[in-house]
Short mmCIF file of C-alpha atoms and ligand atoms in Angstrom, two decimals:
data_model
loop_
_atom_site.label_atom_id
_atom_site.label_comp_id
_atom_site.label_asym_id
_atom_site.label_seq_id
_atom_site.Cartn_x
_atom_site.Cartn_y
_atom_site.Cartn_z
CA MET N 1 18.75 -4.44 -10.19
CA THR N 2 16.25 -3.37 -12.81
CA PHE N 3 12.70 -4.69 -12.63
CA ARG N 4 12.08 -6.13 -16.10
CA ALA N 5 8.56 -6.36 -17.47
CA THR N 6 7.84 -8.17 -20.73
CA VAL N 7 4.25 -7.97 -21.93
CA LEU N 8 2.82 -10.27 -24.59
CA THR N 9 -0.18 -8.70 -26.29
CA ILE N 10 -1.93 -8.24 -29.60
CA PHE N 11 -2.07 -4.50 -28.74
CA PRO N 12 1.53 -3.46 -28.07
CA ASP N 13 0.52 0.18 -28.70
CA MET N 14 -1.32 0.15 -25.37
CA PHE N 15 2.11 0.16 -23.64
CA PRO N 16 3.60 1.96 -21.80
CA GLY N 17 0.42 4.07 -22.04
CA PRO N 18 -0.18 5.73 -18.66
CA LEU N 19 2.98 4.11 -17.29
CA GLY N 20 5.00 6.41 -19.57
CA LEU N 21 3.81 9.39 -17.51
CA SER N 22 4.17 10.61 -13.94
CA LEU N 23 6.36 8.73 -11.47
CA ALA N 24 6.28 5.42 -13.34
CA GLY N 25 7.29 7.21 -16.54
CA LYS N 26 10.18 8.99 -14.84
CA ALA N 27 11.36 5.70 -13.34
CA LEU N 28 11.08 4.05 -16.76
CA ALA N 29 13.20 6.80 -18.35
CA ALA N 30 15.69 6.54 -15.46
CA GLY N 31 16.08 2.76 -15.99
CA THR N 32 14.63 1.80 -12.59
CA TRP N 33 12.44 -0.59 -14.53
CA SER N 34 12.15 -1.67 -18.16
CA LEU N 35 9.19 -2.56 -20.34
CA ASP N 36 9.30 -4.63 -23.54
CA THR N 37 6.30 -5.72 -25.52
CA ILE N 38 6.04 -8.77 -27.72
CA ASP N 39 3.40 -8.61 -30.44
CA ILE N 40 1.69 -11.99 -30.34
CA ARG N 41 0.59 -11.49 -33.93
CA ASP N 42 4.24 -11.72 -35.05
CA PHE N 43 3.91 -15.43 -34.16
CA GLY N 44 0.49 -15.85 -35.78
CA ILE N 45 -0.31 -18.37 -38.50
CA GLY N 46 -0.67 -17.74 -42.22
CA VAL N 47 -1.09 -14.55 -44.19
CA HIS N 48 -3.63 -13.31 -41.67
CA ARG N 49 -1.25 -14.10 -38.80
CA GLN N 50 -4.08 -15.86 -37.02
CA VAL N 51 -3.78 -15.98 -33.22
CA ASP N 52 -7.18 -17.42 -32.26
CA ASP N 53 -9.61 -20.11 -33.33
CA THR N 54 -13.09 -21.42 -32.55
CA PRO N 55 -13.58 -23.22 -29.22
CA ALA N 56 -13.47 -27.03 -29.16
CA GLY N 57 -16.92 -28.21 -28.12
CA GLY N 58 -18.59 -25.19 -29.68
CA GLY N 59 -19.93 -22.03 -28.14
CA PRO N 60 -19.40 -18.32 -28.61
CA GLY N 61 -16.18 -16.40 -29.00
CA MET N 62 -12.67 -17.38 -29.93
CA VAL N 63 -9.80 -18.99 -28.03
CA MET N 64 -6.16 -17.87 -28.22
CA LYS N 65 -4.08 -20.63 -29.80
CA ALA N 66 -1.63 -22.62 -27.68
CA ASP N 67 0.93 -23.07 -30.47
CA VAL N 68 1.05 -19.36 -31.30
CA LEU N 69 1.32 -18.30 -27.65
CA ALA N 70 3.99 -20.93 -26.95
CA ARG N 71 6.17 -19.54 -29.75
CA ALA N 72 5.66 -16.00 -28.46
CA ILE N 73 6.58 -16.97 -24.87
CA ASP N 74 9.53 -19.11 -25.94
CA SER N 75 10.97 -16.23 -27.96
CA ILE N 76 11.86 -14.61 -24.61
CA GLY N 77 14.32 -17.40 -23.78
CA ALA N 78 15.29 -18.88 -20.42
CA ASP N 79 14.29 -16.60 -17.61
CA SER N 80 13.74 -16.69 -13.84
CA ARG N 81 10.85 -14.22 -13.90
CA PRO N 82 7.34 -15.33 -12.89
CA ARG N 83 5.02 -15.81 -15.86
CA LEU N 84 1.61 -14.32 -15.32
CA LEU N 85 -1.61 -14.53 -17.31
CA MET N 86 -4.03 -11.70 -16.70
CA SER N 87 -7.45 -13.30 -16.47
CA PRO N 88 -10.71 -12.79 -14.57
CA ARG N 89 -10.35 -16.47 -13.57
CA GLY N 90 -7.10 -15.81 -11.75
CA ARG N 91 -6.30 -15.55 -8.09
CA PRO N 92 -7.18 -12.01 -6.98
CA LEU N 93 -4.18 -9.66 -6.90
CA THR N 94 -3.23 -8.55 -3.39
CA GLN N 95 -0.81 -5.97 -2.04
CA GLN N 96 1.28 -8.84 -0.66
CA ARG N 97 1.64 -10.38 -4.14
CA VAL N 98 2.56 -6.93 -5.48
CA ILE N 99 5.21 -6.53 -2.76
CA ASP N 100 6.67 -9.94 -3.58
CA LEU N 101 6.69 -9.27 -7.33
CA SER N 102 8.32 -5.85 -6.94
CA ALA N 103 11.09 -7.40 -4.83
CA GLY N 104 11.87 -9.85 -7.65
CA PRO N 105 13.45 -9.64 -11.11
CA GLY N 106 10.23 -8.54 -12.87
CA ALA N 107 7.48 -10.40 -14.69
CA VAL N 108 6.47 -11.86 -18.02
CA ILE N 109 2.83 -10.94 -18.50
CA LEU N 110 0.53 -12.52 -21.06
CA CYS N 111 -2.59 -10.50 -21.84
CA GLY N 112 -5.56 -12.67 -22.69
CA ARG N 113 -8.15 -11.57 -25.23
CA PHE N 114 -11.27 -13.16 -26.67
CA GLU N 115 -13.02 -15.85 -24.62
CA GLY N 116 -9.79 -17.16 -23.19
CA VAL N 117 -6.52 -18.98 -23.69
CA ASP N 118 -6.10 -22.66 -24.57
CA GLU N 119 -5.79 -24.42 -21.19
CA ARG N 120 -2.87 -26.57 -22.41
CA LEU N 121 -0.73 -23.46 -22.92
CA ILE N 122 -1.41 -22.33 -19.33
CA GLU N 123 -0.33 -25.76 -18.04
CA ALA N 124 2.60 -26.29 -20.39
CA ARG N 125 4.21 -22.90 -19.68
CA GLY N 126 3.31 -22.83 -15.98
CA LEU N 127 1.39 -19.56 -16.12
CA GLU N 128 0.04 -18.04 -12.91
CA GLU N 129 -3.42 -16.62 -13.57
CA VAL N 130 -3.97 -13.24 -11.91
CA SER N 131 -7.22 -11.27 -11.66
CA ILE N 132 -7.44 -7.61 -10.69
CA GLY N 133 -11.03 -7.91 -9.51
CA ASP N 134 -14.41 -9.51 -9.94
CA TYR N 135 -15.44 -7.82 -13.16
CA VAL N 136 -14.64 -8.61 -16.77
CA LEU N 137 -12.41 -6.38 -18.89
CA SER N 138 -12.25 -6.67 -22.67
CA GLY N 139 -8.70 -7.96 -22.36
CA GLY N 140 -5.76 -8.36 -20.03
CA GLU N 141 -3.88 -5.25 -21.17
CA ILE N 142 -5.44 -2.80 -18.72
CA ALA N 143 -5.08 -5.40 -15.97
CA ALA N 144 -1.37 -5.69 -16.82
CA LEU N 145 -1.02 -1.89 -16.57
CA VAL N 146 -2.70 -2.00 -13.16
CA LEU N 147 -0.40 -4.74 -11.91
CA LEU N 148 2.72 -3.00 -13.20
CA ASP N 149 1.70 0.35 -11.73
CA ALA N 150 1.26 -1.26 -8.32
CA CYS N 151 4.69 -2.93 -8.58
CA VAL N 152 6.65 -0.01 -10.01
CA ARG N 153 5.61 2.48 -7.32
CA LEU N 154 7.21 0.18 -4.74
CA LEU N 155 10.60 0.07 -6.48
CA PRO N 156 13.35 1.84 -4.51
CA GLY N 157 13.43 5.57 -5.26
CA VAL N 158 10.17 5.77 -7.22
CA MET N 159 7.88 7.23 -4.54
CA GLY N 160 10.26 8.21 -1.77
CA LYS N 161 8.84 8.18 1.73
CA ALA N 162 5.23 8.76 0.70
CA VAL N 163 4.60 5.04 0.27
CA SER N 164 5.41 3.74 3.71
CA ALA N 165 2.54 5.04 5.85
CA GLU N 166 -0.14 4.12 3.37
CA GLU N 167 1.37 0.71 2.71
CA GLU N 168 1.74 0.06 6.39
CA SER N 169 -1.93 0.75 6.90
CA PHE N 170 -2.94 -1.67 4.14
CA ALA N 171 -0.39 -4.26 5.23
CA GLN N 172 -2.08 -4.18 8.64
CA GLY N 173 -5.37 -4.92 6.92
CA LEU N 174 -6.84 -1.45 7.43
CA LEU N 175 -8.09 1.19 5.02
CA GLU N 176 -6.51 4.62 5.11
CA TYR N 177 -7.79 7.20 7.58
CA PRO N 178 -9.36 10.42 6.16
CA HIS N 179 -7.08 13.26 5.06
CA TYR N 180 -7.57 17.02 5.32
CA THR N 181 -5.68 20.16 4.36
CA ARG N 182 -6.38 23.90 4.21
CA PRO N 183 -8.70 25.75 4.10
CA GLN N 184 -9.65 25.28 7.74
CA VAL N 185 -13.35 25.47 6.79
CA PHE N 186 -14.65 24.22 3.42
CA GLU N 187 -18.32 24.88 2.59
CA GLY N 188 -19.11 25.05 6.28
CA ARG N 189 -17.18 21.83 7.11
CA PRO N 190 -14.28 22.33 9.53
CA ILE N 191 -11.23 20.09 9.78
CA PRO N 192 -11.72 17.76 12.79
CA GLU N 193 -10.49 19.71 15.79
CA ILE N 194 -8.17 16.97 17.05
CA LEU N 195 -6.01 17.24 13.90
CA THR N 196 -5.20 20.89 14.62
CA SER N 197 -4.68 20.35 18.36
CA GLY N 198 -0.95 19.68 18.02
CA ASP N 199 -1.31 16.60 20.26
CA HIS N 200 0.49 13.94 18.22
CA ALA N 201 -0.62 11.03 20.39
CA LYS N 202 -4.26 12.07 20.09
CA VAL N 203 -3.91 12.55 16.32
CA ALA N 204 -2.41 9.06 15.98
CA ALA N 205 -5.19 7.54 18.10
CA TRP N 206 -7.89 9.34 16.09
CA ARG N 207 -6.42 8.18 12.76
CA ARG N 208 -6.19 4.65 14.02
CA SER N 209 -9.78 4.72 15.22
CA GLU N 210 -11.03 6.18 11.93
CA ALA N 211 -9.10 3.58 9.90
CA GLU N 212 -10.70 0.84 11.98
CA ARG N 213 -14.19 2.34 11.78
CA LEU N 214 -14.02 2.68 7.96
CA THR N 215 -12.59 -0.79 7.52
CA LYS N 216 -15.37 -2.30 9.63
CA ILE N 217 -18.09 -0.50 7.63
CA ARG N 218 -16.68 -0.80 4.11
CA ARG N 219 -14.63 -3.98 4.22
CA PRO N 220 -16.14 -6.49 6.63
CA ASP N 221 -14.05 -9.12 4.82
CA LEU N 222 -10.79 -7.40 5.89
CA TRP N 223 -12.19 -6.60 9.32
CA SER N 224 -13.08 -10.18 10.17
CA GLN N 225 -9.55 -11.31 9.25
CA ARG N 226 -8.09 -9.20 12.04
CA PRO N 227 -7.26 -10.77 15.41
CA ALA N 228 -10.14 -10.24 17.88
CA GLU N 229 -8.04 -7.95 20.10
CA ASN N 230 -7.60 -5.61 17.11
CA ARG N 231 -11.34 -5.33 16.48
CA PRO N 232 -12.66 -2.70 18.88
CA GLU N 233 -16.36 -1.83 19.04
CA PHE N 234 -17.65 1.43 17.56
CA PRO N 235 -18.50 4.03 18.64
CA ARG N 236 -15.76 4.06 21.25
CA LYS N 237 -16.36 5.18 24.82
CA LYS N 238 -15.96 8.91 25.34
CA GLY N 239 -12.41 9.91 26.28
CA SER N 240 -10.85 6.68 25.03
CA THR N 241 -7.69 7.37 23.06
CA ASP N 242 -6.02 3.98 23.13
CA GLY N 243 -5.20 2.64 19.72
N1 LIG F 1 -9.02 -9.80 -18.21
C1 LIG F 1 -10.34 -9.56 -18.28
N2 LIG F 1 -10.85 -9.27 -17.08
C2 LIG F 1 -9.80 -9.33 -16.19
C3 LIG F 1 -9.69 -9.14 -14.79
N3 LIG F 1 -10.73 -8.82 -14.04
N4 LIG F 1 -8.48 -9.28 -14.24
C4 LIG F 1 -7.41 -9.61 -14.99
N5 LIG F 1 -7.46 -9.81 -16.32
C5 LIG F 1 -8.65 -9.66 -16.92
#
């Protein structure tokens, strides 16, 4: 089953953009997923193909028009795919949402621009607002690329085995442990001895401990969501290798 992405935007030239390269690009060429764009301006009004208008109630900026966007969305036809609106007001994107989306038929993604989108369009077409983080982009296009990249790399065959370990770590609510490779010493910094000891159990315990330590320091929000028995104190007692 192909994962089908349809992106509605006033900048169709931004797609596939970076998703035409690397693993996502190969998977796109191989038909593992598909990407169509719909130029919202094709549904605009008048000779200027107007897609936005001044906000009711006054204030700065412009609002994307409900009637124009409705025609653009409806041109897709009946469809079981979730309809997303990329917006800084949305529910924050999580790896779990990405996993669920990538297991489904694809997504219809509306990219907001200007100050926003007429609220009635969001209600009338049942759009799910999705944010990629607490900062404001100049439009939803880059957010849509981010969301699609996260989904496409999970499609069967795109990344091979490389995904699982990393995903498992995040799924468990932990950040990744630190990675090292040759040379053995870089600018006076050696690779942690335990990693070259050949003791797989010790290596696993060290990685686990490092993942926990980093999560506690950098992401107290993730850390506090973990069950108490999975929140060891740091630094650990000398000689402790339990994970
Ligand atoms: N559009 C503008 N900012 C955004 C954000 N943070 N997430 C999703 N879409 C956006």
